[in-house]
Structure formats: C-alpha cells, structure tokens
mmCIF file of C-alpha atoms in Angstrom:
data_model
loop_
_atom_site.group_PDB
_atom_site.id
_atom_site.type_symbol
_atom_site.label_atom_id
_atom_site.label_comp_id
_atom_site.label_asym_id
_atom_site.label_seq_id
_atom_site.Cartn_x
_atom_site.Cartn_y
_atom_site.Cartn_z
ATOM 1 C CA GLU E 1 0.000 0.000 0.000
ATOM 2 C CA VAL E 2 1.355 3.397 -0.979
ATOM 3 C CA GLN E 3 1.706 5.691 2.004
ATOM 4 C CA MET E 4 3.190 9.127 2.519
ATOM 5 C CA LEU E 5 3.499 10.965 5.809
ATOM 6 C CA GLU E 6 4.421 14.633 6.007
ATOM 7 C CA SER E 7 5.991 16.274 9.038
ATOM 8 C CA GLY E 8 7.777 19.448 10.051
ATOM 9 C CA GLY E 9 4.957 21.961 9.853
ATOM 10 C CA GLY E 10 4.296 24.521 12.562
ATOM 11 C CA LEU E 11 4.095 28.190 13.465
ATOM 12 C CA VAL E 12 6.920 30.396 12.210
ATOM 13 C CA GLN E 13 7.436 34.150 12.121
ATOM 14 C CA PRO E 14 7.598 36.060 8.834
ATOM 15 C CA GLY E 15 11.112 35.839 7.440
ATOM 16 C CA GLY E 16 11.746 32.565 9.210
ATOM 17 C CA SER E 17 12.582 29.104 7.904
ATOM 18 C CA LEU E 18 11.074 25.658 8.125
ATOM 19 C CA ARG E 19 11.950 22.247 6.692
ATOM 20 C CA LEU E 20 9.203 19.834 5.738
ATOM 21 C CA SER E 21 9.740 16.094 5.343
ATOM 22 C CA CYS E 22 7.675 13.402 3.650
ATOM 23 C CA GLY E 23 8.387 9.736 4.328
ATOM 24 C CA ALA E 24 7.145 7.384 1.615
ATOM 25 C CA SER E 25 6.550 3.631 1.452
ATOM 26 C CA GLY E 26 4.831 1.033 -0.689
ATOM 27 C CA PHE E 27 6.466 1.886 -4.019
ATOM 28 C CA SER E 28 9.892 2.182 -5.609
ATOM 29 C CA PHE E 29 10.599 5.692 -4.326
ATOM 30 C CA SER E 30 13.598 6.465 -6.539
ATOM 31 C CA SER E 31 11.650 5.572 -9.690
ATOM 32 C CA TYR E 32 9.180 8.426 -9.340
ATOM 33 C CA ALA E 33 9.183 12.179 -9.296
ATOM 34 C CA MET E 34 7.791 13.700 -6.116
ATOM 35 C CA SER E 35 6.036 17.008 -5.583
ATOM 36 C CA TRP E 36 4.783 19.421 -2.975
ATOM 37 C CA VAL E 37 1.322 20.938 -3.379
ATOM 38 C CA ARG E 38 -0.172 23.426 -0.928
ATOM 39 C CA GLN E 39 -3.636 24.642 -0.034
ATOM 40 C CA ALA E 40 -4.208 27.878 1.830
ATOM 41 C CA PRO E 41 -7.164 27.853 4.252
ATOM 42 C CA GLY E 42 -10.418 27.885 2.300
ATOM 43 C CA ARG E 43 -8.597 28.119 -1.038
ATOM 44 C CA GLY E 44 -7.776 25.873 -3.957
ATOM 45 C CA LEU E 45 -4.763 23.711 -4.717
ATOM 46 C CA GLU E 46 -1.433 25.302 -5.687
ATOM 47 C CA TRP E 47 1.547 23.363 -7.000
ATOM 48 C CA VAL E 48 4.786 24.308 -5.238
ATOM 49 C CA SER E 49 7.666 22.183 -6.534
ATOM 50 C CA THR E 50 8.680 18.882 -8.165
ATOM 51 C CA VAL E 51 11.885 16.853 -8.122
ATOM 52 C CA SER E 52 12.761 14.031 -10.504
ATOM 53 C CA GLY E 53 13.324 10.486 -9.335
ATOM 54 C CA VAL E 54 17.075 10.738 -9.100
ATOM 55 C CA GLY E 55 16.925 14.334 -7.923
ATOM 56 C CA GLY E 56 18.743 15.872 -10.840
ATOM 57 C CA SER E 57 15.871 17.982 -12.105
ATOM 58 C CA THR E 58 13.720 20.381 -10.112
ATOM 59 C CA SER E 59 10.982 22.877 -10.919
ATOM 60 C CA TYR E 60 9.269 25.543 -8.826
ATOM 61 C CA ALA E 61 6.224 27.764 -8.888
ATOM 62 C CA ASP E 62 7.123 31.415 -9.434
ATOM 63 C CA SER E 63 5.644 32.242 -6.016
ATOM 64 C CA VAL E 64 8.348 30.239 -4.206
ATOM 65 C CA LYS E 65 11.286 30.335 -6.620
ATOM 66 C CA GLY E 66 14.456 31.478 -4.890
ATOM 67 C CA ARG E 67 12.996 30.903 -1.407
ATOM 68 C CA PHE E 68 12.118 27.193 -1.343
ATOM 69 C CA THR E 69 14.356 24.223 -2.172
ATOM 70 C CA ILE E 70 13.087 20.725 -2.888
ATOM 71 C CA SER E 71 15.326 17.705 -2.375
ATOM 72 C CA ARG E 72 15.125 13.992 -1.732
ATOM 73 C CA ASP E 73 17.119 11.221 -0.083
ATOM 74 C CA ASN E 74 16.350 8.012 -1.946
ATOM 75 C CA SER E 75 18.273 5.940 0.619
ATOM 76 C CA LYS E 76 15.731 7.073 3.221
ATOM 77 C CA ASN E 77 12.649 7.211 0.938
ATOM 78 C CA THR E 78 12.184 10.792 2.064
ATOM 79 C CA LEU E 79 11.248 14.029 0.304
ATOM 80 C CA TYR E 80 12.111 17.450 1.727
ATOM 81 C CA LEU E 81 11.100 21.064 1.285
ATOM 82 C CA GLN E 82 13.364 23.731 2.755
ATOM 83 C CA MET E 83 11.373 26.934 3.091
ATOM 84 C CA ASN E 84 13.222 30.210 3.723
ATOM 85 C CA SER E 85 12.101 33.841 3.887
ATOM 86 C CA LEU E 86 8.595 32.724 4.746
ATOM 87 C CA ARG E 87 5.692 35.095 4.191
ATOM 88 C CA ALA E 88 2.155 35.232 5.524
ATOM 89 C CA GLU E 89 0.907 34.091 2.116
ATOM 90 C CA ASP E 90 2.867 30.831 2.498
ATOM 91 C CA THR E 91 0.417 29.789 5.241
ATOM 92 C CA ALA E 92 -1.143 26.571 3.982
ATOM 93 C CA LEU E 93 -1.522 22.846 4.340
ATOM 94 C CA TYR E 94 1.413 21.309 2.477
ATOM 95 C CA TYR E 95 0.881 17.949 0.787
ATOM 96 C CA CYS E 96 3.512 15.685 -0.707
ATOM 97 C CA ALA E 97 2.389 13.801 -3.782
ATOM 98 C CA LYS E 98 3.792 10.928 -5.824
ATOM 99 C CA SER E 99 4.078 12.224 -9.362
ATOM 100 C CA THR E 100 3.715 9.842 -12.302
ATOM 101 C CA ALA E 101 4.511 10.742 -15.913
ATOM 102 C CA LEU E 102 2.351 9.596 -18.797
ATOM 103 C CA TYR E 103 5.394 9.023 -20.968
ATOM 104 C CA CYS E 104 9.123 9.636 -21.159
ATOM 105 C CA SER E 105 11.428 10.270 -24.088
ATOM 106 C CA GLY E 106 15.067 9.800 -23.189
ATOM 107 C CA THR E 107 15.590 11.560 -19.895
ATOM 108 C CA SER E 108 12.601 13.898 -20.323
ATOM 109 C CA CYS E 109 9.176 12.966 -18.990
ATOM 110 C CA TYR E 110 5.865 14.596 -19.781
ATOM 111 C CA SER E 111 2.265 14.915 -18.643
ATOM 112 C CA TYR E 112 2.547 14.254 -14.946
ATOM 113 C CA TYR E 113 -0.280 13.591 -12.560
ATOM 114 C CA PHE E 114 -0.445 13.145 -8.787
ATOM 115 C CA ASP E 115 -1.611 9.602 -8.092
ATOM 116 C CA TYR E 116 -1.031 9.437 -4.335
ATOM 117 C CA TRP E 117 -1.105 12.141 -1.683
ATOM 118 C CA GLY E 118 -0.151 12.403 1.954
ATOM 119 C CA GLN E 119 -2.486 13.918 4.542
ATOM 120 C CA GLY E 120 -0.576 17.185 4.736
ATOM 121 C CA THR E 121 1.321 19.235 7.309
ATOM 122 C CA LEU E 122 0.170 22.708 8.301
ATOM 123 C CA VAL E 123 2.495 25.685 8.015
ATOM 124 C CA THR E 124 1.407 28.929 9.650
ATOM 125 C CA VAL E 125 3.429 32.086 9.091
ATOM 126 C CA SER E 126 2.452 34.726 11.602
ATOM 127 C CA SER E 127 3.981 37.077 14.145
ATOM 128 C CA ASP N 1 2.050 29.968 -18.586
ATOM 129 C CA ILE N 2 -0.952 27.745 -19.227
ATOM 130 C CA GLN N 3 -4.002 28.657 -17.142
ATOM 131 C CA LEU N 4 -7.072 26.540 -16.454
ATOM 132 C CA THR N 5 -10.626 27.719 -15.940
ATOM 133 C CA GLN N 6 -13.485 25.591 -14.628
ATOM 134 C CA SER N 7 -17.212 25.992 -14.970
ATOM 135 C CA PRO N 8 -19.373 26.166 -13.113
ATOM 136 C CA SER N 9 -17.593 27.270 -9.937
ATOM 137 C CA SER N 10 -20.326 25.545 -7.949
ATOM 138 C CA LEU N 11 -23.465 23.571 -8.566
ATOM 139 C CA SER N 12 -26.295 22.040 -6.615
ATOM 140 C CA ALA N 13 -27.524 18.625 -7.666
ATOM 141 C CA SER N 14 -29.595 15.727 -6.417
ATOM 142 C CA VAL N 15 -28.654 12.092 -5.943
ATOM 143 C CA GLY N 16 -29.047 10.355 -9.284
ATOM 144 C CA ASP N 17 -28.417 13.474 -11.370
ATOM 145 C CA ARG N 18 -25.966 13.539 -14.261
ATOM 146 C CA VAL N 19 -23.315 16.171 -13.554
ATOM 147 C CA THR N 20 -20.868 17.691 -16.022
ATOM 148 C CA ILE N 21 -17.939 19.950 -15.129
ATOM 149 C CA THR N 22 -15.896 21.739 -17.767
ATOM 150 C CA CYS N 23 -12.206 22.661 -17.710
ATOM 151 C CA ARG N 24 -10.645 24.899 -20.348
ATOM 152 C CA ALA N 25 -6.935 25.518 -20.955
ATOM 153 C CA THR N 26 -5.512 28.739 -22.380
ATOM 154 C CA GLN N 27 -3.539 26.751 -24.966
ATOM 155 C CA SER N 28 -3.524 23.211 -26.264
ATOM 156 C CA ILE N 29 -2.338 20.612 -23.745
ATOM 157 C CA SER N 30 -3.139 17.539 -25.867
ATOM 158 C CA ASN N 31 -4.537 15.011 -23.339
ATOM 159 C CA SER N 32 -2.358 16.100 -20.398
ATOM 160 C CA LEU N 33 -5.263 16.711 -18.046
ATOM 161 C CA SER N 34 -6.212 15.092 -14.748
ATOM 162 C CA TRP N 35 -9.205 15.390 -12.431
ATOM 163 C CA TYR N 36 -9.207 15.212 -8.616
ATOM 164 C CA GLN N 37 -11.912 14.984 -5.971
ATOM 165 C CA GLN N 38 -11.419 16.600 -2.576
ATOM 166 C CA LYS N 39 -13.699 16.236 0.414
ATOM 167 C CA PRO N 40 -13.509 18.611 3.406
ATOM 168 C CA GLY N 41 -10.514 17.903 5.618
ATOM 169 C CA LYS N 42 -9.152 15.267 3.261
ATOM 170 C CA ALA N 43 -6.341 15.092 0.720
ATOM 171 C CA PRO N 44 -7.281 15.238 -2.959
ATOM 172 C CA LYS N 45 -7.907 11.938 -4.708
ATOM 173 C CA LEU N 46 -7.010 11.237 -8.340
ATOM 174 C CA LEU N 47 -10.054 10.301 -10.445
ATOM 175 C CA ILE N 48 -8.975 10.623 -14.082
ATOM 176 C CA TYR N 49 -5.639 11.067 -15.856
ATOM 177 C CA ALA N 50 -4.697 11.483 -19.513
ATOM 178 C CA ALA N 51 -8.068 13.222 -19.928
ATOM 179 C CA SER N 52 -10.097 10.015 -19.998
ATOM 180 C CA THR N 53 -8.295 7.182 -18.157
ATOM 181 C CA LEU N 54 -10.028 6.113 -14.963
ATOM 182 C CA GLN N 55 -7.670 5.685 -12.009
ATOM 183 C CA SER N 56 -7.751 2.202 -10.494
ATOM 184 C CA GLY N 57 -10.492 1.833 -7.913
ATOM 185 C CA VAL N 58 -12.534 4.832 -9.057
ATOM 186 C CA PRO N 59 -16.198 4.024 -9.772
ATOM 187 C CA SER N 60 -17.185 3.807 -13.426
ATOM 188 C CA ARG N 61 -19.836 6.519 -13.002
ATOM 189 C CA PHE N 62 -16.931 8.954 -13.340
ATOM 190 C CA SER N 63 -15.696 9.635 -16.864
ATOM 191 C CA GLY N 64 -13.532 12.192 -18.582
ATOM 192 C CA SER N 65 -13.293 13.417 -22.137
ATOM 193 C CA GLY N 66 -11.682 16.066 -24.288
ATOM 194 C CA SER N 67 -8.367 17.038 -25.803
ATOM 195 C CA GLY N 68 -6.595 20.193 -26.824
ATOM 196 C CA THR N 69 -8.152 22.973 -24.757
ATOM 197 C CA ASP N 70 -11.600 21.693 -23.720
ATOM 198 C CA PHE N 71 -12.238 18.919 -21.241
ATOM 199 C CA THR N 72 -15.165 17.552 -19.260
ATOM 200 C CA LEU N 73 -15.657 15.453 -16.151
ATOM 201 C CA THR N 74 -18.994 13.646 -16.026
ATOM 202 C CA ILE N 75 -20.624 11.871 -13.115
ATOM 203 C CA SER N 76 -23.328 9.739 -14.685
ATOM 204 C CA SER N 77 -25.456 9.254 -11.564
ATOM 205 C CA LEU N 78 -24.478 11.368 -8.571
ATOM 206 C CA GLN N 79 -24.116 9.441 -5.323
ATOM 207 C CA PRO N 80 -24.132 10.835 -1.749
ATOM 208 C CA GLU N 81 -20.385 10.291 -1.433
ATOM 209 C CA ASP N 82 -19.722 12.389 -4.558
ATOM 210 C CA PHE N 83 -20.522 15.712 -2.918
ATOM 211 C CA ALA N 84 -17.104 17.346 -2.930
ATOM 212 C CA THR N 85 -14.910 19.857 -4.750
ATOM 213 C CA TYR N 86 -13.433 18.820 -8.093
ATOM 214 C CA TYR N 87 -10.204 20.181 -9.571
ATOM 215 C CA CYS N 88 -8.648 19.797 -12.992
ATOM 216 C CA GLN N 89 -4.839 19.900 -13.392
ATOM 217 C CA GLN N 90 -2.420 20.093 -16.295
ATOM 218 C CA SER N 91 1.302 19.550 -16.697
ATOM 219 C CA TYR N 92 2.232 19.768 -20.316
ATOM 220 C CA SER N 93 5.793 21.036 -20.225
ATOM 221 C CA THR N 94 9.152 19.615 -19.213
ATOM 222 C CA PRO N 95 10.503 20.146 -16.639
ATOM 223 C CA PRO N 96 6.971 19.981 -15.328
ATOM 224 C CA ILE N 97 5.045 23.110 -14.409
ATOM 225 C CA PHE N 98 1.677 22.241 -12.938
ATOM 226 C CA THR N 99 -1.518 24.251 -12.930
ATOM 227 C CA PHE N 100 -4.760 23.519 -11.131
ATOM 228 C CA GLY N 101 -8.147 24.848 -12.041
ATOM 229 C CA PRO N 102 -9.951 26.924 -9.382
ATOM 230 C CA GLY N 103 -12.287 24.064 -8.470
ATOM 231 C CA THR N 104 -15.973 23.210 -8.757
ATOM 232 C CA LYS N 105 -17.928 22.595 -5.587
ATOM 233 C CA VAL N 106 -20.750 20.074 -5.922
ATOM 234 C CA ASP N 107 -23.281 20.219 -3.125
ATOM 235 C CA ILE N 108 -26.696 18.844 -2.330
ATOM 236 C CA LYS N 109 -29.750 20.511 -3.799
#
C-alpha cells in the first residue's frame, strides 16, 4: 500500500525558515518524481515544486522560486522542502504527492499527474 | 504559462443526477489533463488522468473526455459520497510546471 506521511509543519514568524519532510513507502521511491502541493485555508490547490526520481531535475512555482528548495534522499525514501524567507501568504496545508509521468522520451518525462497524496502538514506564518 | 478555468464554480444537484464539469486551458495541452476529488478535511484523490483514463479503484460513473483545450468530467449518476470539490490539473511542459483549475464545488440541492 502506498503511504506518505508529512511532518515538520508549525508556526513560524515572517522571514523565518522551516523544513518539511515526507516519508514514503509502498512503491519504488527512486523511480518516481515527487512534488509538494499546498492549499491555503479555504482556497484551492497550488503546486509548489517537483523533483525528478534521481533528484537531478527540479521545478518551482514562481511564487516560491528562490525561497524554497526541494530535495530527496532516496536511501531514506524521504522528500524534503526547505522553506526560507517565509511570508504570511505561504500559510497553507502542504501535501507531498507521488508524481507519475504519462510518458518519457530519453531523460525527459511529460504529462505528470499526482496519483497518491499524503495527509498534509500545516504551516502557519504569523507574528 | 498555461491557465485553467473551470465551470461552473459551484453547482447544486440531487442524488441520481448527471453532472458535467468543464475545464478549459488557455492553450492546447493535448490530453495532459487530470481530475481530482477533494472532500472537506481530506487530501485530494485522483479520479482521471490522460483526460479520460479512470484511475484504479474509481467508480465507473466517473468519466472524462476532451483534448486540446476543452475537457469535461462527467458523473453519470451522482451518489451521496460524490458531494465534494473537483479540480482539474495540467502539466504539459518539461521540466513539469503544474496548474490547477480553481475548483468546482458540488453540493446537495
């Protein structure tokens, strides 16, 4: 059974930092891209970042580029999100999601979807 | 960047009704569209990927169609457990940049 468990959320002051973790099990972790998706209270879903299976390729939403860093440790089946220079608008429930590509050509993969999600960890940025 | 719109933003329906939700992309995304269901306090759940492929374990009353810029999610006979918010999502580029639609809330008439 595929399972993902996020941790590391909490209350942080504006300008502060936080590191989220997501432990995964039930699938070949290193074979899949992994992503972070967030949802502000009462709002819709917003993609944050994705990292490829071997960690060599990353992508970020413009809203977090330069402040957040996604990484993974395939030996520990764990995904991370380092969040710096946090702002009030980063307040949200952060989900990790297994990301599957429809097809790959060489080292490039296309048309991803999120087939499994964790339950989320809440990040609150407030003074 | 590719943007997604959904219509309607909300709808009220009765058990047994046929429900159709539309998602439109600002440029062609071929069939690179997925649909998710989210219930209050729960993580989203994948329903459909590649525009029309039903995720394993999802009831057959859910179906998806479309390609290019226009897509639909249809629930053939609405069940009590289907009252939720539905999101479409695209990721057409590489490296992937994902976009979600704003969501459609389906509630009880």
